[in-house]
N, CA and C atoms as an extended XYZ file, in Angstrom:
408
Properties=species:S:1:pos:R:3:atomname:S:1:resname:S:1:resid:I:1 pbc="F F F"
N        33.717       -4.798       20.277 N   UNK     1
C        32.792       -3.675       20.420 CA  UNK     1
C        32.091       -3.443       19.080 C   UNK     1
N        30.488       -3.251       19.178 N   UNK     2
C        30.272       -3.087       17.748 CA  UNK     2
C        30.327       -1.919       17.336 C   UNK     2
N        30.341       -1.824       16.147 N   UNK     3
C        30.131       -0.278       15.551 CA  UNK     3
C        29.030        0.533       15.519 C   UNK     3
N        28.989        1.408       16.508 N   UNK     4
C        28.029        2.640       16.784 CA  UNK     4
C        28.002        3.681       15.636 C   UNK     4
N        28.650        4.100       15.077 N   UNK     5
C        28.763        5.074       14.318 CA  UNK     5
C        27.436        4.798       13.029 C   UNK     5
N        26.931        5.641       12.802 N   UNK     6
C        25.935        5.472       11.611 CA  UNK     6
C        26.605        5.968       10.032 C   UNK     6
N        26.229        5.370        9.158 N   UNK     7
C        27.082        5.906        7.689 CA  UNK     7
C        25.666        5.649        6.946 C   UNK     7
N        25.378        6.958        6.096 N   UNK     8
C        24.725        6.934        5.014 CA  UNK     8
C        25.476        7.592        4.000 C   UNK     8
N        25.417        6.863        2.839 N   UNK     9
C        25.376        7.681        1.847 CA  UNK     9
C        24.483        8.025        0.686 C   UNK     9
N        24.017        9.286        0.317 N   UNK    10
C        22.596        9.490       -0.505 CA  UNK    10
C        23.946       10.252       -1.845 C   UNK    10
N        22.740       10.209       -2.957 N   UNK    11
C        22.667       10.661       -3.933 CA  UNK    11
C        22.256       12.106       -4.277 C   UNK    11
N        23.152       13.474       -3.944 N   UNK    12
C        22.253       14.498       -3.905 CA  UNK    12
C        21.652       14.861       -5.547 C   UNK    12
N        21.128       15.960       -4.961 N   UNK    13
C        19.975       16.761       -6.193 CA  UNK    13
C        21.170       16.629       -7.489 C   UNK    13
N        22.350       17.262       -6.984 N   UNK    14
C        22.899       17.409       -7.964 CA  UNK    14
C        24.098       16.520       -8.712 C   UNK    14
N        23.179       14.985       -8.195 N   UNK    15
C        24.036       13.983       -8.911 CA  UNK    15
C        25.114       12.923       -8.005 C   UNK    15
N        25.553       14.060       -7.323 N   UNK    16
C        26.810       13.731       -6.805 CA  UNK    16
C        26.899       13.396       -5.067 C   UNK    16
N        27.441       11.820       -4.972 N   UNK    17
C        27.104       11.413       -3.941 CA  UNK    17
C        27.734       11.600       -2.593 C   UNK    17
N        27.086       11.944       -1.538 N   UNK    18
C        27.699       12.498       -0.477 CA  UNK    18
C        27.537       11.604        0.670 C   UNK    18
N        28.617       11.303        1.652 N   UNK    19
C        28.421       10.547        3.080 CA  UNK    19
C        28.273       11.366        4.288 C   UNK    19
N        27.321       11.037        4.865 N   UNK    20
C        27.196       11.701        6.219 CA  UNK    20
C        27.523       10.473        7.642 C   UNK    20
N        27.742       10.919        8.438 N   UNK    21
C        28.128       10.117        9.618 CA  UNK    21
C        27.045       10.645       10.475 C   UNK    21
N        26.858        9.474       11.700 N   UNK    22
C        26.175       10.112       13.140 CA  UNK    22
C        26.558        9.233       13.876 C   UNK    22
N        27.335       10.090       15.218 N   UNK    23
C        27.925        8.395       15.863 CA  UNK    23
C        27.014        8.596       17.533 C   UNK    23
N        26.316        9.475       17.644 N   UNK    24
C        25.684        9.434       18.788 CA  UNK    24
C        24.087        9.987       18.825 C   UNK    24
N        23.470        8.621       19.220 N   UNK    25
C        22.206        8.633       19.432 CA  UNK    25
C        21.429        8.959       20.981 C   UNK    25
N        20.908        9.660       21.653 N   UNK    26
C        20.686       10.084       22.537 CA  UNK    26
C        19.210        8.709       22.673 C   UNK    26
N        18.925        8.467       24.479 N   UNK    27
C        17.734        7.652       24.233 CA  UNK    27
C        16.603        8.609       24.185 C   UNK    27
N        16.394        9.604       24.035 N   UNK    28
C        15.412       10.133       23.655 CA  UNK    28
C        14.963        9.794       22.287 C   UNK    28
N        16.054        9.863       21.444 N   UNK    29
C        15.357        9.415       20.608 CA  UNK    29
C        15.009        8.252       20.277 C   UNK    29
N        15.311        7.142       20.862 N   UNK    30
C        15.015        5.870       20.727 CA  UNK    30
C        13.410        5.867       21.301 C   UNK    30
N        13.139        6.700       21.967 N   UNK    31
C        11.539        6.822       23.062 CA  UNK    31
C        10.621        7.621       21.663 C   UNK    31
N        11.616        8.491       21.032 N   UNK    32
C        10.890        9.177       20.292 CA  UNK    32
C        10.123        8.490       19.046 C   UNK    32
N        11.279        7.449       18.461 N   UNK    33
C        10.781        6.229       17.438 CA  UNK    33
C         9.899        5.722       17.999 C   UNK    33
N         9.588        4.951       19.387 N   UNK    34
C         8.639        4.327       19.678 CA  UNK    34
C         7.162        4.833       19.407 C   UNK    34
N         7.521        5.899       20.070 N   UNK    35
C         6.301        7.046       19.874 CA  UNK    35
C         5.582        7.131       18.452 C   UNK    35
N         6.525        7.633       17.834 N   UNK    36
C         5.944        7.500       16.111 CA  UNK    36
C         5.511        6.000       15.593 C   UNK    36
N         6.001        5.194       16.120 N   UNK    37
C         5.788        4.038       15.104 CA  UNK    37
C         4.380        3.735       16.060 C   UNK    37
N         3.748        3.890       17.468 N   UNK    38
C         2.368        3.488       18.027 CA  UNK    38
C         1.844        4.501       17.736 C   UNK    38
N         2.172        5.549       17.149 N   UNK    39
C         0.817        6.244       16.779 CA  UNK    39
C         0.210        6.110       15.453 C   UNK    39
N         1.388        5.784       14.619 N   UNK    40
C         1.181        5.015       13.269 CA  UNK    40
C        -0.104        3.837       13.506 C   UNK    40
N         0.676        3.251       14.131 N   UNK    41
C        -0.618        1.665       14.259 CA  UNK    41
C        -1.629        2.290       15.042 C   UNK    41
N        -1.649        3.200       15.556 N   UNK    42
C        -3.020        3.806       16.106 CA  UNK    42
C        -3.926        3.780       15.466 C   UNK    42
N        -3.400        5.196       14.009 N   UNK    43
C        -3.796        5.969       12.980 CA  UNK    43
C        -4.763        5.115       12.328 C   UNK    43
N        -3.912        4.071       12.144 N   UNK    44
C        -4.386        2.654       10.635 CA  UNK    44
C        -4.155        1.580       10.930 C   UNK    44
N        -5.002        0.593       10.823 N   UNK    45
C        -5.429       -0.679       11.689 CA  UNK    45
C        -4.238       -2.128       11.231 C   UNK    45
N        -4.126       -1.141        9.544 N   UNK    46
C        -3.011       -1.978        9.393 CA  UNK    46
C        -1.909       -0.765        8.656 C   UNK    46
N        -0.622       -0.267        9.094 N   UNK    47
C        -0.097        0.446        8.454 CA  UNK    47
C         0.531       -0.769        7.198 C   UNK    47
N         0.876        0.328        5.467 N   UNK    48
C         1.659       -0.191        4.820 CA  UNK    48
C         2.880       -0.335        4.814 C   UNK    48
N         3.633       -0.987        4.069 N   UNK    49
C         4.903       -1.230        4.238 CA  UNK    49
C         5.556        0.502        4.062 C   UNK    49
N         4.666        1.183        2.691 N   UNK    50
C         5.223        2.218        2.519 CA  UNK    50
C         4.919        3.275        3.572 C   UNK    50
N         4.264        3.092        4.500 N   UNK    51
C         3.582        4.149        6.110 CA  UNK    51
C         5.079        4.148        6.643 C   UNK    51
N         5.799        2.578        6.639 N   UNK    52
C         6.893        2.564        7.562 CA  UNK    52
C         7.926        3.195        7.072 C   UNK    52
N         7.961        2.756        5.438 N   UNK    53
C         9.251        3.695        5.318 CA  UNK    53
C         8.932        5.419        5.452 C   UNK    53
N         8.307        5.488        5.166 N   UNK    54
C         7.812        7.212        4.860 CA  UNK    54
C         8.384        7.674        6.845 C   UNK    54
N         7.645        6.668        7.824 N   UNK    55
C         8.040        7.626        8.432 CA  UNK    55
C         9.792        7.341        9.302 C   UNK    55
N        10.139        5.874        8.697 N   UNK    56
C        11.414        5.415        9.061 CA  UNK    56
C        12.568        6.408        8.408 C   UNK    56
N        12.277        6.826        7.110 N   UNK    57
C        12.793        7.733        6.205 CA  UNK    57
C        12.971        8.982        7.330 C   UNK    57
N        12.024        9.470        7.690 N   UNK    58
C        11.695       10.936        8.403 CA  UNK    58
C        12.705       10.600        9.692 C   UNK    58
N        12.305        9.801       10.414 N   UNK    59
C        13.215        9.632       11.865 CA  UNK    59
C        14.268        9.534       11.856 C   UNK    59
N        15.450        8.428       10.457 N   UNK    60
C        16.452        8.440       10.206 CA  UNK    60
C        17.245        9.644        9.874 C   UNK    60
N        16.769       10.810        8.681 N   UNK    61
C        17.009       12.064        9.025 CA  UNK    61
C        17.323       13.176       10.105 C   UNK    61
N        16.054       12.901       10.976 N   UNK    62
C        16.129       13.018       12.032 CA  UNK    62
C        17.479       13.501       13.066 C   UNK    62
N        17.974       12.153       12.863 N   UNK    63
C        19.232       11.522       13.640 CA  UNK    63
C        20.532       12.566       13.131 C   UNK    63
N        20.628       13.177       12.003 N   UNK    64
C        21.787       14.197       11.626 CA  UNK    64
C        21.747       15.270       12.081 C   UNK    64
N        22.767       15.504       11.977 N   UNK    65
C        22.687       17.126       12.490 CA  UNK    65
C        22.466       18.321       10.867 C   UNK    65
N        23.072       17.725        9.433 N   UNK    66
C        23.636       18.177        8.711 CA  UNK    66
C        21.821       18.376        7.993 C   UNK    66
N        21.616       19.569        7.412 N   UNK    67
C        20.179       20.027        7.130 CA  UNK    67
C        19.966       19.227        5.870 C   UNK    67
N        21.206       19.095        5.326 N   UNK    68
C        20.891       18.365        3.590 CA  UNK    68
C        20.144       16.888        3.757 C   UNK    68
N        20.362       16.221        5.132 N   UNK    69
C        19.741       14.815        5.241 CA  UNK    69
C        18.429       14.773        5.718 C   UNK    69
N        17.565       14.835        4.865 N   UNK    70
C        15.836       14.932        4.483 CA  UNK    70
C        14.774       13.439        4.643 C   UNK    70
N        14.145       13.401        5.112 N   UNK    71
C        13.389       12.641        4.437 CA  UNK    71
C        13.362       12.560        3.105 C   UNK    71
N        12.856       13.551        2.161 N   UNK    72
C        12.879       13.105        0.476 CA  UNK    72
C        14.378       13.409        0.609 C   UNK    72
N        15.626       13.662        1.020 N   UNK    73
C        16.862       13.430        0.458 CA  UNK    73
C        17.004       11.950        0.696 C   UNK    73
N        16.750       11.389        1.708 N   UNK    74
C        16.547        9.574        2.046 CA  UNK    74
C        15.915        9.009        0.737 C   UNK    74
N        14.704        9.242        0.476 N   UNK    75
C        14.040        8.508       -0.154 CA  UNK    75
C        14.364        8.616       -1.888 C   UNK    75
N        14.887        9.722       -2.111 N   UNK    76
C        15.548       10.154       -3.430 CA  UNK    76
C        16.912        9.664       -3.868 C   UNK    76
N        17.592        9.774       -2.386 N   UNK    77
C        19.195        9.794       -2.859 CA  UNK    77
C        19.176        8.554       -1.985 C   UNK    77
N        18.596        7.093       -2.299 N   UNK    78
C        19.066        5.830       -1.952 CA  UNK    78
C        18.565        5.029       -2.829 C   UNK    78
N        19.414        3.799       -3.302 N   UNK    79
C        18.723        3.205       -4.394 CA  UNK    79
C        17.640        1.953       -3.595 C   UNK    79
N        17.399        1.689       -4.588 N   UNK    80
C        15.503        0.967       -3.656 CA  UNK    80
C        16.088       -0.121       -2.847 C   UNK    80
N        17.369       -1.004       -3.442 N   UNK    81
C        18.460       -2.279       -2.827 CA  UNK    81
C        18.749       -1.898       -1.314 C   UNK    81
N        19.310       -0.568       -1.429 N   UNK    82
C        19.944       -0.088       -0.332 CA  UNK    82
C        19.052        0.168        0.466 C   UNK    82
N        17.631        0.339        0.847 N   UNK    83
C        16.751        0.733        1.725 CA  UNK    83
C        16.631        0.373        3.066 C   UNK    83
N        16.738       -0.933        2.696 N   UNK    84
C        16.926       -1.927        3.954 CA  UNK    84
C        17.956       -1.724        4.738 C   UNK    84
N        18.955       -0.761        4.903 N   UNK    85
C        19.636       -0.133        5.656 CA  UNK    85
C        19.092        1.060        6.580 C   UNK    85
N        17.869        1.455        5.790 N   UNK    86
C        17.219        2.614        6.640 CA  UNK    86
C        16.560        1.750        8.245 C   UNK    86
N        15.977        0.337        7.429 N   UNK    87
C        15.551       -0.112        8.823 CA  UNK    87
C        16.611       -0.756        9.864 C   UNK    87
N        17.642       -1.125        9.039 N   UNK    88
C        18.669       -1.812        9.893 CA  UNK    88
C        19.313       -0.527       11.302 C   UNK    88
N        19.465        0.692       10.849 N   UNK    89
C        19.492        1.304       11.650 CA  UNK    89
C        18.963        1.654       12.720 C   UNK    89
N        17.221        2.217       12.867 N   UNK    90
C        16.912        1.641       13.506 CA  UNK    90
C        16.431        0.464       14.407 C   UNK    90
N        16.457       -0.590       13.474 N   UNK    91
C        16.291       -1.531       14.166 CA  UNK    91
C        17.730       -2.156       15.636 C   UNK    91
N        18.736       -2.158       15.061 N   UNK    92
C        20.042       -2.086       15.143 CA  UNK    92
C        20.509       -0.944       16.174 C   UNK    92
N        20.479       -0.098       15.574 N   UNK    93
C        21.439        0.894       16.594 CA  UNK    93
C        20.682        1.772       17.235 C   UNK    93
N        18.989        1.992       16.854 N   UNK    94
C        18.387        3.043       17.705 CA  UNK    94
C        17.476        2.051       18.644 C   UNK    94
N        17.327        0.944       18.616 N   UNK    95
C        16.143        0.488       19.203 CA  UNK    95
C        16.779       -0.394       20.431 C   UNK    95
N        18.279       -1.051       19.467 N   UNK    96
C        19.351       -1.705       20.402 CA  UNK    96
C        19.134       -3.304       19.759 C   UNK    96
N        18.395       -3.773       18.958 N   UNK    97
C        17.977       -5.145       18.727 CA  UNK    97
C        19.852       -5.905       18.652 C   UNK    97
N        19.448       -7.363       18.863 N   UNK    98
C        21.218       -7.396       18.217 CA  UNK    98
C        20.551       -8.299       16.869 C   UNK    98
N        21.874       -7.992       15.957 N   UNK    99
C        22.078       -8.553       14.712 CA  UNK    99
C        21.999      -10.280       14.798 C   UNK    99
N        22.601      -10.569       16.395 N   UNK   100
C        22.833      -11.924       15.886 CA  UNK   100
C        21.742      -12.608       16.220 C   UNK   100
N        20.992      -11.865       17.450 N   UNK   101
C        19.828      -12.769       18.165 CA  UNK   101
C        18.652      -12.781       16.442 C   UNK   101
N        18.847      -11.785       15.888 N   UNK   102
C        17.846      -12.214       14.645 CA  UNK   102
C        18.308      -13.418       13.544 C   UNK   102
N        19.901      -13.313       13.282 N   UNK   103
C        20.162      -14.620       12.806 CA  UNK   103
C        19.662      -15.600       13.870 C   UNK   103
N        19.981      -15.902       15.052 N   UNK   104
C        19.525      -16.770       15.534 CA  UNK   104
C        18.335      -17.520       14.907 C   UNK   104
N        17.736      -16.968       15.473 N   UNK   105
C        15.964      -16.386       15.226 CA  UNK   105
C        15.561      -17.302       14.250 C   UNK   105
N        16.142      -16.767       13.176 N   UNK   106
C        15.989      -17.162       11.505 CA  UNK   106
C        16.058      -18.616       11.443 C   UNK   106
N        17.275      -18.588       11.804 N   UNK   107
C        17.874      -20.473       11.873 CA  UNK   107
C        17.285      -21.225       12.399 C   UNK   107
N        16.617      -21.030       13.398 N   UNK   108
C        15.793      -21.656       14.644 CA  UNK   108
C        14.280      -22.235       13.251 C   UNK   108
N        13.789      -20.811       13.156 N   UNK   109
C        12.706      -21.280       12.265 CA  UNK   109
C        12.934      -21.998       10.910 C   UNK   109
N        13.908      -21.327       10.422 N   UNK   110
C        14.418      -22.521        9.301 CA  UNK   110
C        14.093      -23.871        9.468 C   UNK   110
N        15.243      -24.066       10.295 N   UNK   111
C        15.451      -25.364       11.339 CA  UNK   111
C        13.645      -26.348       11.300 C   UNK   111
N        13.310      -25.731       12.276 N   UNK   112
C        11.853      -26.307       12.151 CA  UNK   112
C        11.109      -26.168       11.089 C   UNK   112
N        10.851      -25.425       10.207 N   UNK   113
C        10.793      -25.604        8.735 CA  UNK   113
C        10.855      -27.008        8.410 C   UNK   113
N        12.219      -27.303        8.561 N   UNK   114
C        12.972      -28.211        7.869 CA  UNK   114
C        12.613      -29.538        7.861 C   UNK   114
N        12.405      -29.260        9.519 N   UNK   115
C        12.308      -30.698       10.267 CA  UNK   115
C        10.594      -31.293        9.771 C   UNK   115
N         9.860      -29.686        9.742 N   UNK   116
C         8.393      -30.267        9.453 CA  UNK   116
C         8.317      -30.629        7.709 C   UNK   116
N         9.087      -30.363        6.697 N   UNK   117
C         8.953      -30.743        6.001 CA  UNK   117
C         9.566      -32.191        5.521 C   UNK   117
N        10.613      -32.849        6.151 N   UNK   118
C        11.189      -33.876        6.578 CA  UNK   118
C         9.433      -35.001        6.995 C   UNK   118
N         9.129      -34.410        7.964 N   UNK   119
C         8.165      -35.088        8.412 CA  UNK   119
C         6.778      -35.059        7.356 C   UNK   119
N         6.867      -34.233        6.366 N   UNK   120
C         5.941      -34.209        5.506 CA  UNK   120
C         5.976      -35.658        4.621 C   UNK   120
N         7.355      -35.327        4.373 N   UNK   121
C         8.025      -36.369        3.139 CA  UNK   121
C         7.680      -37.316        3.443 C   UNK   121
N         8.168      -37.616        4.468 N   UNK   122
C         8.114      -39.293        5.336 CA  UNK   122
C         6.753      -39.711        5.032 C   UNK   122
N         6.078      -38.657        5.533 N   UNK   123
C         4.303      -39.179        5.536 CA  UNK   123
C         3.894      -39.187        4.428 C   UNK   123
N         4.537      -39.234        3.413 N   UNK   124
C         3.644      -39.518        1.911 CA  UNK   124
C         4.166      -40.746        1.512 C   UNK   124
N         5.266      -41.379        2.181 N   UNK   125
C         5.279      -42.736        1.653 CA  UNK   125
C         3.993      -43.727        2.573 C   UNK   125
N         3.039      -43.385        3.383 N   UNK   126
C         2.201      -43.982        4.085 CA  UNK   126
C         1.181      -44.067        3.309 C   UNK   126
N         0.352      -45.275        3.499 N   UNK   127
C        -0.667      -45.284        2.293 CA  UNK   127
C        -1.593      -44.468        2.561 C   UNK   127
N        -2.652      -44.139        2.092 N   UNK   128
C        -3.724      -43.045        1.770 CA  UNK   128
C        -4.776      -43.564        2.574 C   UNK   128
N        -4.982      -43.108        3.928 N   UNK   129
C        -6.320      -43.389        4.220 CA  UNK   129
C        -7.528      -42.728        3.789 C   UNK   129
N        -8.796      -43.607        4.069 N   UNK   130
C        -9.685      -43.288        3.142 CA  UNK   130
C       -10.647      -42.086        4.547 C   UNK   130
N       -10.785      -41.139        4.206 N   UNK   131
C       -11.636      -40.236        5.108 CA  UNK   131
C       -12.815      -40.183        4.534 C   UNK   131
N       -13.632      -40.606        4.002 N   UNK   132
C       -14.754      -40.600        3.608 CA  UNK   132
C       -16.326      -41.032        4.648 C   UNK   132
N       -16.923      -40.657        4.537 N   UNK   133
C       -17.666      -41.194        5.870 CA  UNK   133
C       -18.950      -41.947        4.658 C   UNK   133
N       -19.026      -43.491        5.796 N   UNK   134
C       -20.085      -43.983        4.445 CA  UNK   134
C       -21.593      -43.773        5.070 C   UNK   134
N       -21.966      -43.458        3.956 N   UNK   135
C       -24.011      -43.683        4.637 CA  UNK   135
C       -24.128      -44.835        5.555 C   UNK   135
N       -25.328      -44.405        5.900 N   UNK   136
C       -25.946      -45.578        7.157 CA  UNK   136
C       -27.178      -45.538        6.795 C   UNK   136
C-alpha cells in the first residue's frame, strides 16, 4: 500500500523548523487543482516555471488544515533543493499519477536515446557523401 499521508516540513518565521502532516485529500480538491492550473494556461499563453510554483505553493497549503501552512510559509520555509516535493505531491498524491509509470517513462526514452545515438556512432564510420548539387 503506498503512503497517503502527506509530510512537510517548513522553516518558520522564527527559525525553528516545524512538521505538518495531511493524510486525507478529498477529490474535490484534486478537480480544484485542475481548475487552477487551466486557468493559468488560459491567463498566459505560456505560463513560467515560477506561475507554477506560485500557484502549486498556494494549493499545497491549501491541503492543511493548520493556518501557519501559507503559501509564503511554503515558499520561505523550504529550501530551493527541497521544492520539488511541492510538485511531487501533487503530482503523486493529489492528481493520482504513479511514481513508477514515470520511471518507466524515463527509461523507455533513455532507452531510445541510446539506441539513436548508437545508431549515430555507427553512421560516422560511413564515408561522407558528397550532397552538393553540380551546375548544368
Amino acid at each position: 500500500m503506498e503512503e497517503r499521508t502527506i509530510k512537510l516540513e517548513l522553516v518558520m518565521s522564527d527559525g525553528k523548523t516545524k512538521k505538518f502532516l495531511c493524510d486525507f485529500i478529498p477529490q474535490s480538491k484534486r478537480l480544484e487543482y485542475i481548475r487552477k492550473e487551466m486557468a493559468l494556461q488560459a491567463e498566459k499563453e505560456e505560463p513560467s516555471q515560477n506561475d507554477y510554483d506560485e500557484i502549486q505553493a498556494e494549493f499545497v497549503a491549501s491541503l492543511f488544515d493548520e493556518e501557519e501552512v501559507t503559501k509564503d510559509a511554503i515558499l520561505n520555509g523550504m529550501d530551493a533543493q527541497d521544492f520539488p516535493k511541492i510538485y511531487d505531491i501533487i503530482r503523486y498524491r493529489v492528481l493520482g499519477f504513479k511514481r513508477e509509470d514515470d520511471e518507466a517513462l524515463k527509461k523507455a526514452v533513455a532507452d531510445q536515446l541510446l539506441v539513436g545515438q548508437d545508431t549515430t556512432i555507427s553512421n560516422s564510420n560511413l564515408p561522407e557523401q558528397s550532397s552538393q548539387i553540380s551546375p548544368e
